[in-house]
Coordinates of C-alpha atoms in Angstrom, one line a residue:
Chain Z
M1 CA 150.4 -27.8 -63.9
G2 CA 152.7 -25.4 -62.8
I3 CA 151.1 -21.5 -62.1
A4 CA 153.4 -20.4 -65.1
E5 CA 152.5 -22.9 -67.1
F6 CA 148.8 -22.2 -66.4
F7 CA 149.1 -19.1 -68.1
Q8 CA 150.7 -20.6 -71.0
H9 CA 148.0 -22.7 -72.4
L10 CA 145.8 -19.6 -71.5
M11 CA 147.6 -17.2 -73.1
N12 CA 147.8 -19.3 -76.1
G13 CA 143.9 -20.8 -76.1
L14 CA 143.3 -17.1 -76.0
T15 CA 144.8 -16.2 -79.7
L16 CA 143.1 -19.3 -81.0
G17 CA 141.0 -18.1 -80.0
G18 CA 140.1 -15.0 -80.5
I19 CA 141.1 -16.1 -84.1
Y20 CA 137.4 -18.7 -84.2
A21 CA 135.5 -15.6 -83.0
L22 CA 136.4 -13.4 -85.3
I23 CA 135.9 -16.3 -88.4
A24 CA 132.6 -16.7 -86.0
L25 CA 130.6 -14.0 -85.6
G26 CA 130.8 -13.9 -89.7
Y27 CA 128.2 -17.4 -89.9
T28 CA 126.7 -16.0 -86.5
M29 CA 125.7 -13.2 -88.7
V30 CA 125.0 -15.0 -92.0
Y31 CA 122.6 -17.3 -89.9
G32 CA 120.8 -14.1 -87.9
I33 CA 119.8 -12.6 -90.9
L34 CA 118.8 -15.7 -93.3
K35 CA 119.2 -18.9 -91.6
F36 CA 121.6 -20.4 -93.2
I37 CA 125.2 -21.7 -92.8
N38 CA 127.5 -20.0 -95.1
F39 CA 129.5 -22.6 -96.4
A40 CA 132.2 -20.6 -98.1
H41 CA 132.6 -18.3 -95.8
G42 CA 135.9 -20.9 -94.7
D43 CA 137.4 -20.0 -98.3
I44 CA 136.7 -16.2 -98.3
L45 CA 138.3 -16.3 -95.4
M46 CA 141.4 -18.3 -97.8
I47 CA 141.2 -16.0 -100.7
G48 CA 141.4 -12.7 -97.7
A49 CA 144.9 -15.2 -96.7
Y50 CA 146.4 -15.1 -100.5
I51 CA 144.9 -11.0 -101.7
G52 CA 147.0 -10.1 -97.6
L53 CA 149.8 -11.9 -98.5
F54 CA 149.9 -11.2 -102.5
V55 CA 149.5 -7.5 -101.5
F56 CA 152.2 -7.7 -98.2
D57 CA 154.5 -9.0 -100.2
M58 CA 153.6 -6.4 -103.2
L59 CA 154.8 -3.7 -100.8
R60 CA 156.9 -5.0 -98.5
G61 CA 160.1 -5.8 -101.6
D62 CA 162.4 -6.0 -99.7
S63 CA 162.8 -3.8 -97.5
P64 CA 164.1 -5.0 -93.9
L65 CA 161.7 -5.3 -90.8
G66 CA 160.6 -2.5 -89.4
T67 CA 158.4 0.3 -89.2
W68 CA 157.5 0.1 -93.2
T69 CA 156.6 -3.8 -93.6
F70 CA 154.4 -3.2 -90.1
I71 CA 152.8 -0.3 -92.0
S72 CA 152.4 -2.1 -95.2
F73 CA 151.1 -5.6 -93.0
F74 CA 148.0 -3.5 -91.5
I75 CA 148.0 -2.0 -95.6
A76 CA 148.0 -5.1 -96.8
M77 CA 145.0 -6.2 -94.3
L78 CA 142.6 -3.7 -95.2
V79 CA 142.6 -4.1 -98.7
S80 CA 142.2 -7.0 -97.6
M81 CA 139.5 -7.1 -96.2
V82 CA 137.4 -4.6 -98.8
S83 CA 138.0 -7.3 -101.5
C84 CA 136.6 -10.0 -99.0
G85 CA 133.9 -7.5 -97.9
L86 CA 133.2 -6.7 -101.4
L87 CA 133.8 -11.1 -102.5
G88 CA 131.4 -11.8 -100.4
M89 CA 128.7 -8.5 -101.4
G90 CA 129.1 -10.4 -104.4
I91 CA 128.2 -14.2 -103.4
E92 CA 125.3 -13.4 -101.7
R93 CA 124.2 -11.3 -105.1
I94 CA 125.0 -13.6 -106.9
A95 CA 124.6 -17.2 -105.7
Y96 CA 122.1 -16.5 -102.7
K97 CA 119.1 -14.0 -103.2
P98 CA 118.3 -15.5 -105.9
L99 CA 117.4 -18.6 -103.2
R100 CA 116.4 -16.3 -100.9
R101 CA 112.4 -17.7 -101.1
A102 CA 113.6 -21.6 -102.4
T103 CA 113.5 -24.3 -99.8
R104 CA 116.0 -24.9 -97.5
L105 CA 118.3 -26.6 -98.6
A106 CA 118.8 -24.6 -101.5
P107 CA 120.7 -22.0 -100.8
L108 CA 122.5 -24.7 -98.4
L109 CA 122.9 -26.6 -101.9
S110 CA 124.4 -23.4 -103.7
A111 CA 126.7 -22.4 -101.1
I112 CA 128.6 -26.1 -101.3
G113 CA 129.3 -25.2 -104.7
V114 CA 130.3 -21.4 -104.4
S115 CA 133.1 -22.6 -101.3
F116 CA 134.2 -25.5 -104.3
I117 CA 134.3 -23.4 -106.8
L118 CA 136.6 -20.0 -104.8
S119 CA 138.5 -23.1 -103.1
N120 CA 139.1 -25.1 -106.2
S121 CA 139.6 -22.1 -108.5
A122 CA 142.4 -20.5 -106.0
A123 CA 144.0 -24.0 -106.3
W124 CA 144.1 -23.8 -109.9
M125 CA 145.4 -19.7 -109.8
F126 CA 147.9 -20.1 -106.9
G127 CA 149.0 -23.8 -107.6
T128 CA 148.5 -26.2 -105.0
Q129 CA 151.8 -25.7 -102.3
S130 CA 151.6 -23.4 -99.8
R131 CA 153.1 -20.3 -99.0
K132 CA 155.2 -18.6 -96.8
F133 CA 153.1 -15.4 -95.0
N134 CA 156.9 -13.3 -93.5
Y135 CA 156.1 -11.7 -90.9
P136 CA 156.1 -7.7 -90.6
F137 CA 157.7 -7.4 -87.6
D138 CA 160.2 -9.8 -84.9
N139 CA 159.1 -12.2 -84.2
T140 CA 161.2 -13.0 -81.6
S141 CA 159.7 -14.1 -78.0
I142 CA 159.5 -12.1 -74.8
N143 CA 160.0 -14.7 -71.5
I144 CA 157.3 -12.6 -68.7
G145 CA 157.7 -14.2 -65.8
G146 CA 157.9 -18.1 -67.1
V147 CA 155.2 -17.1 -69.8
V148 CA 156.2 -17.1 -73.8
I149 CA 153.8 -14.9 -75.6
T150 CA 155.1 -13.9 -79.0
P151 CA 154.0 -10.4 -80.6
H152 CA 152.2 -12.6 -82.9
Q153 CA 150.0 -13.6 -79.9
I154 CA 149.6 -9.4 -79.2
L155 CA 149.0 -8.9 -82.6
I156 CA 146.0 -10.9 -82.3
L157 CA 144.7 -10.2 -79.3
V158 CA 145.2 -7.0 -80.2
V159 CA 144.0 -6.8 -83.6
S160 CA 140.6 -9.0 -83.0
L161 CA 139.6 -7.9 -79.5
V162 CA 139.8 -4.0 -81.7
M163 CA 137.6 -5.9 -84.5
M164 CA 135.1 -7.6 -81.7
I165 CA 134.6 -4.2 -80.2
S166 CA 133.7 -1.8 -83.0
L167 CA 132.3 -4.9 -84.5
K168 CA 129.4 -4.9 -81.1
I169 CA 129.3 -0.5 -80.8
F170 CA 128.3 -0.2 -84.9
V171 CA 125.7 -3.8 -83.9
D172 CA 124.3 -1.9 -80.9
K173 CA 124.3 1.8 -81.6
T174 CA 124.3 2.5 -84.8
R175 CA 121.0 2.7 -87.8
M176 CA 122.6 0.2 -89.6
G177 CA 123.3 -2.3 -86.5
K178 CA 119.8 -2.3 -85.2
A179 CA 118.5 -2.5 -89.7
M180 CA 120.5 -5.2 -88.6
R181 CA 119.0 -6.4 -85.5
A182 CA 115.5 -5.5 -87.1
T183 CA 115.5 -7.7 -90.2
S184 CA 117.2 -10.4 -88.2
L185 CA 114.7 -10.6 -85.7
D186 CA 111.5 -10.3 -88.9
Q187 CA 111.9 -10.3 -92.3
D188 CA 109.5 -9.0 -93.2
T189 CA 108.6 -6.1 -90.8
A190 CA 111.2 -4.8 -91.4
M191 CA 110.8 -4.3 -95.3
L192 CA 107.6 -2.6 -93.8
M193 CA 108.4 -0.4 -91.3
G194 CA 111.3 0.9 -94.5
I195 CA 114.2 -0.5 -93.3
N196 CA 115.6 -2.2 -97.0
V197 CA 116.2 -5.8 -96.8
N198 CA 118.6 -6.0 -99.4
R199 CA 121.2 -3.7 -98.3
V200 CA 121.0 -5.0 -95.1
I201 CA 121.2 -7.9 -95.6
S202 CA 124.9 -7.0 -98.4
M203 CA 126.0 -4.7 -96.1
T204 CA 126.3 -8.8 -93.2
F205 CA 128.0 -10.1 -96.1
A206 CA 130.7 -7.6 -96.0
I207 CA 131.0 -7.5 -93.1
G208 CA 131.1 -11.4 -91.7
S209 CA 133.9 -11.7 -94.3
A210 CA 135.3 -8.7 -93.5
L211 CA 136.5 -10.4 -90.4
A212 CA 137.0 -13.6 -91.7
A213 CA 140.0 -11.8 -93.9
V214 CA 141.9 -10.7 -90.7
G215 CA 141.3 -14.5 -89.1
G216 CA 142.6 -15.7 -92.5
I217 CA 145.8 -12.9 -92.5
L218 CA 145.9 -13.3 -88.8
I219 CA 145.1 -17.6 -88.7
A220 CA 148.4 -17.5 -92.3
L221 CA 151.2 -16.1 -89.7
D222 CA 151.2 -19.0 -88.0
F223 CA 149.5 -22.3 -90.8
K224 CA 150.9 -21.2 -94.2
V225 CA 147.8 -19.9 -97.0
Y226 CA 146.9 -22.9 -99.1
S227 CA 143.8 -23.2 -101.1
S228 CA 142.4 -25.5 -98.4
M229 CA 142.5 -23.5 -95.1
G230 CA 139.6 -22.4 -94.8
T231 CA 137.9 -26.1 -94.3
M232 CA 138.8 -26.3 -91.2
I233 CA 139.5 -23.5 -89.0
G234 CA 135.6 -22.7 -90.3
L235 CA 134.4 -25.8 -89.2
K236 CA 135.7 -24.6 -86.2
A237 CA 134.7 -21.6 -86.4
F238 CA 131.2 -22.8 -86.9
V239 CA 131.1 -25.1 -84.1
A240 CA 131.9 -21.8 -82.1
A241 CA 129.4 -20.6 -83.2
V242 CA 127.0 -23.4 -82.0
V243 CA 128.4 -22.7 -78.8
G244 CA 128.0 -19.6 -78.8
G245 CA 124.2 -19.8 -79.7
I246 CA 124.0 -19.3 -83.6
G247 CA 122.8 -16.5 -84.3
N248 CA 124.2 -14.4 -81.5
I249 CA 127.0 -12.2 -81.1
S250 CA 128.8 -11.5 -77.9
G251 CA 127.9 -15.8 -77.8
A252 CA 130.2 -16.5 -81.0
M253 CA 132.7 -14.3 -79.2
F254 CA 132.2 -16.0 -75.8
G255 CA 131.4 -19.3 -77.8
G256 CA 135.6 -19.1 -80.4
I257 CA 137.3 -18.3 -76.8
L258 CA 136.0 -21.0 -75.5
L259 CA 136.4 -23.4 -78.4
G260 CA 140.4 -22.4 -78.3
L261 CA 141.5 -22.8 -74.9
L262 CA 139.2 -26.3 -75.2
E263 CA 141.4 -27.0 -77.9
T264 CA 144.2 -25.9 -76.1
F265 CA 144.1 -28.0 -72.8
G266 CA 142.3 -30.7 -74.0
V267 CA 146.1 -31.3 -75.2
A268 CA 148.0 -29.5 -73.2
V269 CA 146.0 -31.5 -70.3
L270 CA 143.8 -34.2 -71.1
G271 CA 146.5 -35.4 -73.1
I272 CA 144.3 -36.1 -76.1
P273 CA 146.9 -36.0 -78.5
T274 CA 147.8 -33.3 -81.7
G275 CA 147.1 -35.8 -83.9
L276 CA 143.0 -35.9 -82.7
K277 CA 142.8 -32.3 -81.9
D278 CA 140.9 -31.3 -84.6
T279 CA 138.1 -34.3 -83.5
I280 CA 137.6 -31.5 -79.8
A281 CA 136.0 -29.1 -81.8
F282 CA 133.5 -32.2 -83.7
G283 CA 133.4 -34.0 -80.4
V284 CA 132.4 -30.5 -78.6
L285 CA 129.8 -29.5 -81.6
I286 CA 127.9 -33.1 -80.5
I287 CA 127.9 -32.7 -77.4
I288 CA 126.3 -28.9 -77.2
L289 CA 123.8 -30.2 -79.9
L290 CA 122.7 -33.6 -77.2
V291 CA 122.5 -31.2 -74.5
K292 CA 122.2 -27.6 -75.0
P293 CA 121.3 -26.8 -78.9
E294 CA 120.2 -23.9 -78.7
G295 CA 123.7 -22.9 -77.8
L296 CA 125.1 -21.2 -74.3
F297 CA 123.6 -18.2 -75.2
G298 CA 120.9 -18.3 -77.3
K299 CA 116.6 -18.1 -77.2
V300 CA 114.9 -21.3 -78.1
E301 CA 113.1 -20.2 -81.1
K302 CA 109.0 -21.8 -80.8
E303 CA 108.6 -23.3 -84.0
K304 CA 106.1 -21.6 -85.8
V305 CA 102.9 -23.5 -87.8
Chain F
M1 CA 139.5 -47.0 -126.0
I2 CA 136.8 -49.5 -125.5
N3 CA 138.5 -50.2 -121.8
F4 CA 138.5 -46.7 -120.2
F5 CA 134.4 -47.0 -120.8
L6 CA 134.3 -50.3 -119.2
L7 CA 136.0 -48.0 -117.0
I8 CA 133.8 -44.9 -116.4
L9 CA 130.6 -47.5 -116.4
I10 CA 132.3 -49.6 -113.9
Y11 CA 133.0 -45.6 -111.7
S12 CA 129.8 -44.8 -112.5
G13 CA 128.2 -48.4 -111.5
I14 CA 129.6 -47.5 -108.1
Y15 CA 128.7 -44.1 -107.7
A16 CA 125.1 -44.8 -109.0
L17 CA 124.8 -47.1 -105.8
M18 CA 126.0 -43.6 -103.9
A19 CA 123.8 -41.9 -105.6
I20 CA 121.2 -44.2 -104.9
G21 CA 121.6 -43.4 -101.5
Q22 CA 122.3 -40.3 -101.1
N23 CA 119.0 -39.8 -103.2
I24 CA 116.8 -41.3 -100.1
I25 CA 118.8 -39.3 -97.9
T26 CA 119.0 -35.5 -99.5
G27 CA 115.8 -36.3 -102.6
Y28 CA 113.3 -38.4 -100.5
G29 CA 114.0 -37.5 -96.7
G30 CA 115.4 -33.5 -97.4
M31 CA 118.1 -33.8 -94.8
L32 CA 121.8 -32.7 -96.6
S33 CA 124.2 -34.9 -95.7
L34 CA 127.2 -34.5 -96.6
C35 CA 129.8 -37.5 -95.6
Q36 CA 128.5 -40.3 -98.2
A37 CA 132.5 -40.5 -98.8
G38 CA 132.7 -41.8 -94.6
F39 CA 130.6 -44.3 -95.4
F40 CA 131.3 -45.3 -98.9
A41 CA 135.8 -45.3 -96.9
I42 CA 133.6 -47.9 -94.4
G43 CA 132.5 -50.1 -96.2
S44 CA 136.0 -50.3 -98.6
Y45 CA 137.9 -50.9 -95.6
T46 CA 135.3 -53.5 -94.0
T47 CA 135.5 -55.5 -96.6
A48 CA 139.8 -54.9 -97.4
I49 CA 140.4 -55.8 -93.9
L50 CA 138.7 -58.2 -93.7
A51 CA 139.7 -60.1 -97.0
T52 CA 143.4 -59.3 -96.8
K53 CA 143.5 -60.1 -92.3
L54 CA 141.1 -62.8 -91.3
G55 CA 140.7 -64.4 -95.1
W56 CA 136.8 -64.1 -95.7
S57 CA 134.9 -63.5 -99.0
F58 CA 134.3 -60.8 -101.3
W59 CA 130.6 -62.1 -100.8
A60 CA 130.6 -63.0 -96.9
T61 CA 132.8 -59.2 -96.5
L62 CA 129.4 -57.3 -98.5
P63 CA 126.7 -57.4 -96.1
A64 CA 129.7 -56.9 -93.3
A65 CA 130.5 -53.5 -95.1
A66 CA 126.9 -52.4 -95.8
I67 CA 125.9 -53.1 -91.6
L68 CA 129.0 -51.7 -90.2
S69 CA 128.4 -48.8 -92.5
A70 CA 124.3 -49.0 -91.4
L71 CA 125.9 -48.7 -88.6
F72 CA 128.3 -46.0 -88.4
G73 CA 124.7 -44.0 -89.6
L74 CA 122.5 -44.2 -87.3
L75 CA 125.5 -43.3 -84.6
I76 CA 126.3 -40.0 -86.3
G77 CA 122.7 -40.0 -87.4
L78 CA 120.7 -40.7 -83.3
P79 CA 121.9 -36.9 -82.1
T80 CA 121.7 -34.8 -85.4
L81 CA 118.5 -36.0 -86.6
R82 CA 116.9 -34.7 -84.1
L83 CA 117.3 -31.6 -84.9
K84 CA 117.2 -28.8 -87.5
G85 CA 119.0 -29.7 -90.6
D86 CA 121.5 -27.7 -90.8
Y87 CA 123.3 -28.9 -88.1
L88 CA 123.1 -32.8 -89.9
A89 CA 125.7 -30.8 -93.0
I90 CA 127.7 -30.0 -90.5
A91 CA 128.1 -32.3 -88.5
T92 CA 128.2 -34.8 -91.4
L93 CA 131.0 -32.9 -92.8
G94 CA 132.7 -33.8 -89.4
F95 CA 132.1 -37.0 -89.3
G96 CA 133.7 -37.5 -93.0
E97 CA 137.0 -35.9 -92.3
I98 CA 136.8 -37.9 -88.9
V99 CA 136.9 -41.2 -90.7
R100 CA 139.5 -39.8 -93.0
N101 CA 141.8 -39.2 -89.8
V102 CA 141.1 -42.1 -88.0
L103 CA 142.0 -44.0 -91.7
N104 CA 145.1 -42.0 -91.3
N105 CA 146.3 -42.7 -88.5
W106 CA 145.3 -45.5 -87.2
D107 CA 148.2 -48.1 -88.5
S108 CA 148.0 -50.9 -86.9
L109 CA 144.7 -51.5 -88.3
T110 CA 144.5 -49.6 -91.9
N111 CA 148.0 -49.0 -92.7
G112 CA 147.8 -45.4 -92.5
P113 CA 148.8 -43.5 -95.1
M114 CA 149.7 -46.0 -97.4
G115 CA 146.6 -47.7 -97.0
I116 CA 145.6 -51.4 -97.2
Q117 CA 146.9 -53.0 -101.0
K118 CA 147.1 -57.3 -102.4
I119 CA 143.1 -57.6 -102.3
P120 CA 141.2 -60.7 -103.0
M121 CA 139.3 -60.4 -106.2
P122 CA 135.8 -61.7 -106.5
D123 CA 134.9 -65.5 -107.4
L124 CA 131.9 -66.4 -108.4
F125 CA 132.0 -70.8 -108.3
G126 CA 135.4 -70.3 -109.8
F127 CA 135.0 -68.1 -111.5
V128 CA 137.4 -65.4 -110.9
I129 CA 136.1 -61.6 -111.3
N130 CA 138.4 -59.6 -111.8
P131 CA 138.6 -55.7 -112.5
Y132 CA 140.7 -57.6 -115.7
R133 CA 137.4 -59.2 -116.8
K134 CA 135.8 -55.7 -117.6
Y135 CA 133.1 -56.6 -118.8
A136 CA 132.2 -59.5 -116.5
F137 CA 133.3 -56.7 -113.7
L138 CA 130.8 -54.6 -115.2
V139 CA 127.4 -56.9 -115.5
M140 CA 128.5 -57.7 -111.4
V141 CA 127.3 -53.8 -110.6
I142 CA 124.9 -53.6 -112.9
L143 CA 123.4 -56.0 -111.1
F144 CA 124.1 -54.3 -108.1
V145 CA 122.9 -51.2 -109.3
V146 CA 119.3 -52.9 -111.0
I147 CA 118.9 -54.3 -107.3
A148 CA 119.8 -51.4 -104.9
Y149 CA 117.6 -49.8 -108.1
L150 CA 114.4 -51.7 -107.3
L151 CA 114.7 -52.3 -103.6
F152 CA 114.8 -48.8 -103.5
Q153 CA 112.5 -48.1 -105.8
R154 CA 109.4 -49.9 -103.9
L155 CA 110.9 -49.0 -101.2
A156 CA 110.5 -45.0 -102.3
R157 CA 106.8 -45.9 -103.0
S158 CA 106.2 -48.0 -100.2
R159 CA 104.5 -45.8 -96.6
M160 CA 108.3 -45.1 -95.5
G161 CA 108.3 -43.6 -98.8
R162 CA 105.3 -41.1 -98.6
A163 CA 106.3 -40.6 -95.0
L164 CA 109.9 -39.4 -95.9
A165 CA 108.3 -36.9 -98.3
A166 CA 105.5 -36.0 -96.3
V167 CA 108.2 -34.9 -93.3
R168 CA 110.2 -32.9 -96.2
E169 CA 107.4 -31.8 -96.7
D170 CA 106.4 -29.9 -94.2
E171 CA 107.7 -31.2 -90.1
I172 CA 105.2 -30.4 -88.0
A173 CA 102.8 -31.3 -90.0
A174 CA 103.9 -35.1 -90.8
Q175 CA 104.3 -34.8 -86.6
S176 CA 100.4 -33.8 -86.5
M177 CA 99.6 -37.2 -88.6
G178 CA 101.5 -39.0 -86.7
I179 CA 104.6 -39.8 -88.2
N180 CA 107.2 -40.4 -87.0
I181 CA 109.6 -38.3 -87.3
T182 CA 113.1 -39.0 -86.0
K183 CA 112.3 -42.2 -86.5
Y184 CA 111.4 -42.4 -90.8
K185 CA 115.1 -39.7 -90.7
V186 CA 117.2 -42.5 -89.2
Y187 CA 115.6 -45.2 -91.8
A188 CA 116.0 -43.0 -94.2
F189 CA 120.0 -42.4 -93.0
V190 CA 120.9 -45.8 -92.2
L191 CA 119.4 -46.4 -95.7
G192 CA 121.2 -44.2 -97.5
A193 CA 124.1 -45.6 -95.5
S194 CA 124.1 -48.9 -95.9
V195 CA 123.9 -48.4 -99.5
A196 CA 127.0 -46.4 -99.7
G197 CA 129.4 -49.0 -97.5
I198 CA 128.5 -52.0 -100.7
A199 CA 129.8 -49.3 -103.5
G200 CA 132.8 -48.7 -101.3
S201 CA 133.0 -53.0 -101.2
L202 CA 132.9 -52.9 -104.9
Q203 CA 135.3 -50.6 -105.2
A204 CA 138.0 -52.1 -103.2
V205 CA 138.1 -55.2 -104.9
F206 CA 137.0 -53.2 -107.6
S207 CA 141.2 -51.1 -107.7
L208 CA 142.5 -54.3 -105.4
S209 CA 144.2 -51.7 -103.4
V210 CA 142.8 -48.8 -100.6
T211 CA 144.0 -45.3 -99.5
P212 CA 142.6 -42.8 -97.2
G213 CA 143.2 -40.8 -100.0
T214 CA 140.5 -41.8 -102.4
Y215 CA 137.4 -40.4 -99.9
T216 CA 137.9 -36.5 -99.6
F217 CA 135.1 -34.8 -98.7
M218 CA 134.8 -34.0 -102.8
V219 CA 133.9 -38.3 -102.9
S220 CA 131.0 -36.1 -101.3
V221 CA 130.0 -33.5 -103.1
M222 CA 130.5 -35.0 -106.3
V223 CA 127.7 -37.5 -105.3
L224 CA 125.2 -34.6 -104.1
C225 CA 126.3 -33.5 -107.2
M226 CA 125.1 -36.4 -108.9
V227 CA 122.0 -36.0 -107.3
V228 CA 120.7 -32.7 -108.3
L229 CA 121.8 -32.9 -111.4
G230 CA 119.8 -35.8 -112.6
G231 CA 117.1 -34.4 -110.3
M232 CA 116.1 -35.5 -106.2
G233 CA 113.3 -37.4 -105.7
N234 CA 113.8 -39.4 -108.6
F235 CA 116.4 -42.0 -108.8
K236 CA 116.5 -42.6 -112.7
A237 CA 117.2 -39.2 -112.5
A238 CA 119.9 -40.1 -110.1
I239 CA 121.7 -42.3 -112.2
L240 CA 121.4 -40.6 -115.5
G241 CA 123.1 -37.6 -113.2
T242 CA 126.1 -40.0 -111.9
F243 CA 126.5 -41.5 -115.1
I244 CA 126.9 -37.6 -117.0
I245 CA 129.1 -36.3 -113.4
Q246 CA 131.2 -39.6 -114.9
L247 CA 132.2 -38.5 -117.7
I248 CA 132.7 -34.7 -117.0
S249 CA 135.8 -36.3 -114.6
Y250 CA 136.9 -37.4 -117.4
F251 CA 136.6 -35.4 -120.4
P252 CA 140.4 -34.9 -120.0
Q253 CA 141.0 -37.8 -120.5
L254 CA 138.3 -39.0 -123.0
T255 CA 138.9 -36.5 -125.4
G256 CA 142.9 -36.8 -124.7
L257 CA 143.5 -32.9 -123.0
S258 CA 144.5 -33.7 -119.8
S259 CA 147.7 -32.4 -120.6
V260 CA 145.4 -28.3 -121.5
I261 CA 142.5 -28.8 -118.2
P262 CA 143.8 -28.1 -115.2
P263 CA 143.4 -31.3 -112.4
Q264 CA 140.6 -28.5 -110.9
F265 CA 138.5 -28.2 -113.4
K266 CA 136.2 -30.8 -112.3
Q267 CA 135.4 -29.5 -109.1
I268 CA 135.1 -26.1 -110.3
L269 CA 132.6 -27.6 -113.0
F270 CA 130.5 -29.5 -109.9
G271 CA 130.3 -26.4 -107.9
L272 CA 129.3 -24.1 -111.0
I273 CA 126.5 -27.4 -111.8
L274 CA 124.9 -27.0 -107.8
V275 CA 124.9 -23.2 -108.1
V276 CA 123.5 -22.8 -111.3
M277 CA 120.8 -25.5 -111.0
M278 CA 119.8 -24.7 -108.0
I279 CA 119.0 -20.9 -108.9
W280 CA 117.5 -21.7 -113.2
R281 CA 116.6 -25.8 -112.7
P282 CA 116.0 -26.4 -109.1
Q283 CA 114.3 -29.7 -109.7
G284 CA 117.5 -31.3 -111.9
L285 CA 117.2 -32.4 -115.3
L286 CA 114.2 -35.3 -114.7
G287 CA 112.5 -33.5 -112.4
R288 CA 111.0 -34.8 -109.3
E289 CA 109.0 -38.9 -109.5
E290 CA 105.6 -37.3 -109.3
R291 CA 103.4 -39.4 -108.7
T292 CA 99.7 -39.0 -108.5
Y293 CA 96.7 -41.1 -105.7
G294 CA 93.5 -42.6 -107.5
G295 CA 93.3 -39.7 -110.8
S296 CA 93.0 -43.7 -112.7
T297 CA 90.2 -45.6 -112.8
E298 CA 90.8 -48.6 -115.1
R299 CA 92.1 -50.2 -111.6
K300 CA 92.0 -54.1 -111.7
G301 CA 90.0 -56.6 -109.6
G302 CA 87.3 -56.1 -107.1
K303 CA 83.9 -53.5 -107.3
R304 CA 84.5 -50.4 -105.9

C-alpha cells in the first residue's frame, strides 16, 4: 500500500468514525447517568435525518448551489437538533422516567418499544422508499497529492470536531456539566447536594439526541434517508461506545474513530468482503467483551452488595 | 374463514414454542435476548437444507434443528452471559442480524434471497401432514406446544428453575449461595434457543419454503412482546400472549380492513404494548407464576 493510499483510507476511516463518535456520545451519556442502553437512539437519528431533509428542501426551494443552500443546510441542522433534543426529552419523560426504580429489564424493554414505534411511524408517515438528501454544496472531490477528499468529508470532520469539543467543554467547564458528572457518579448523593437530577437527565437526553440528529444528517448525505437507517448505525455506534468504555465521553469519541478506521482498513487491508463489513463491528464487540469488558478507557466497577 | 382461523392457530402454536423459549430466557433468567428470530431461522434452514439436499425426513431433521440452534445459542451465550445483562441484548440483536446476513449471502447453501422452495412434507406412518390438511397440522403443532409446555414447566419448577429465579432476583446473593450463575444462564439460553429451532423446523414444513425475509428483527420483538404481554415467568401466560399478538397481527385481514389499516399498524402497536405494559403492568396480564413452598399442610404420605 502506497503512502497516498494509506492516507486515503485514513481519511475515509476518520470521517466514518467521526459520525460514529457523534452517535456513540448519546449512548454513552445516557448509560453514564441512567445505566441503561437507549435502544431508541438509532431511531432518533433517523427522525433527525428526516427533519433535516424536510427543512432543508423547504428552505432551499429551487435555488442553485451557493451560499444560500449552505446556510439553509445549517439552519436545517439546527432545527433538526432542537426538535430531536425535544423528542429525546419527551421520550425520556414518557417512557423511561416512570421506570427509574423498576427492574433492570423494564427500561430496556420500554426502549425497544419506543424504537419500534419511531421507526414504524416513520415508515408509515414518510413512506418506505428511501429519499435522497441533496448536497448543499458542490461535492466535487479535491485531489491532494493522490488523496481524494470530498467537501462532504471535510464538512463531517469539521462539524464532528466542533461538536465534540463543545461537548467536552460543556461537560468539563459548565455548572450543568458538573451536575451531569455528579449525577453519573452517584444519583442519590447528587440529589442530596441540591442537584435537580430530573433536569440533568432531561438535559442529557436532549444533548445526546441533538448530537444523534447531526450524525443522522451527516450520514444521510452519503447514504439515503429511510426509516430503518438508524438500526445498523445505532448498533455500530453502540459498539464504539463499548469499545471506548461505556459511560466515558472521551472514550466514546475515541471508540467511534477507532471503529471507523477498523472498518475502512478491515475492508481495504485485510480484504474482508464489503458484504460482511457490518460484521466487523460485532467481531470487535465480542473481542472487547471477552478481553476488556470495561472498554479501553472505562473504569472497572466493583459491584457493591 | 375457518381456514384463516386455523392458519392463525397454527402460527400461534409455532410462535408459542418460541415464546416458551423466550420465557425461560427472559421470564425466568431475566436475560434480555433479542435473537429468537435467529434461532428460528437456523431451525428452518436446517430442516430445509437437510430435507431438500440430503433427503432427510422431517422427523430426522427436527432434532438436528434443535441441536444446531442450541449450539449457536452456546456459541453466542458463552462469551456474553458472563457479563452484565445489557450487553446480551446488543450481542443477540447483532447475532440475529448476522444470521440473516449470512442466509442472504451464502448462495451455494441457502440460495440467497430466493430462499429454498419445495421442502418435502412430513409424514407419519404414511399419513402426510401437509399444510393443506390444516386440522392435522394443527394437531401436530398443538402436540409440540403441549410437550414443550410440560417439559419447560417441569424444568422451571426444578432445581434449575429455582436457581434461575435466584439469579434473576439477585446475582450476587445467588452466587454466594453457591449457584453457578453463568452455568444456569447458559443452560436457559441454550434451551430457549433449541425450542426456537424446533419452531423454525415446523415453520419450514408449514410454509414449504424458507426465505431470509421471514426472519427479521420484527419476529424477535414480536416474541418478546408475547411474553411481556402475557406475563414474564409464566408459561401459560406466554401462550396466551402469543395468541393475542397473533390475533392483533392478523386483525386487518380478519376484519377485512387491510386496505384501510397501514401495514405498520401492528408494529407500532407492538411497540406501544411494550412501553405501556412496562409502565402500567410490568407483570403482564396473568403475572408471574408464584409457587409457595411448605404452605400446605395436607402432604400425603410419610409422617413429619
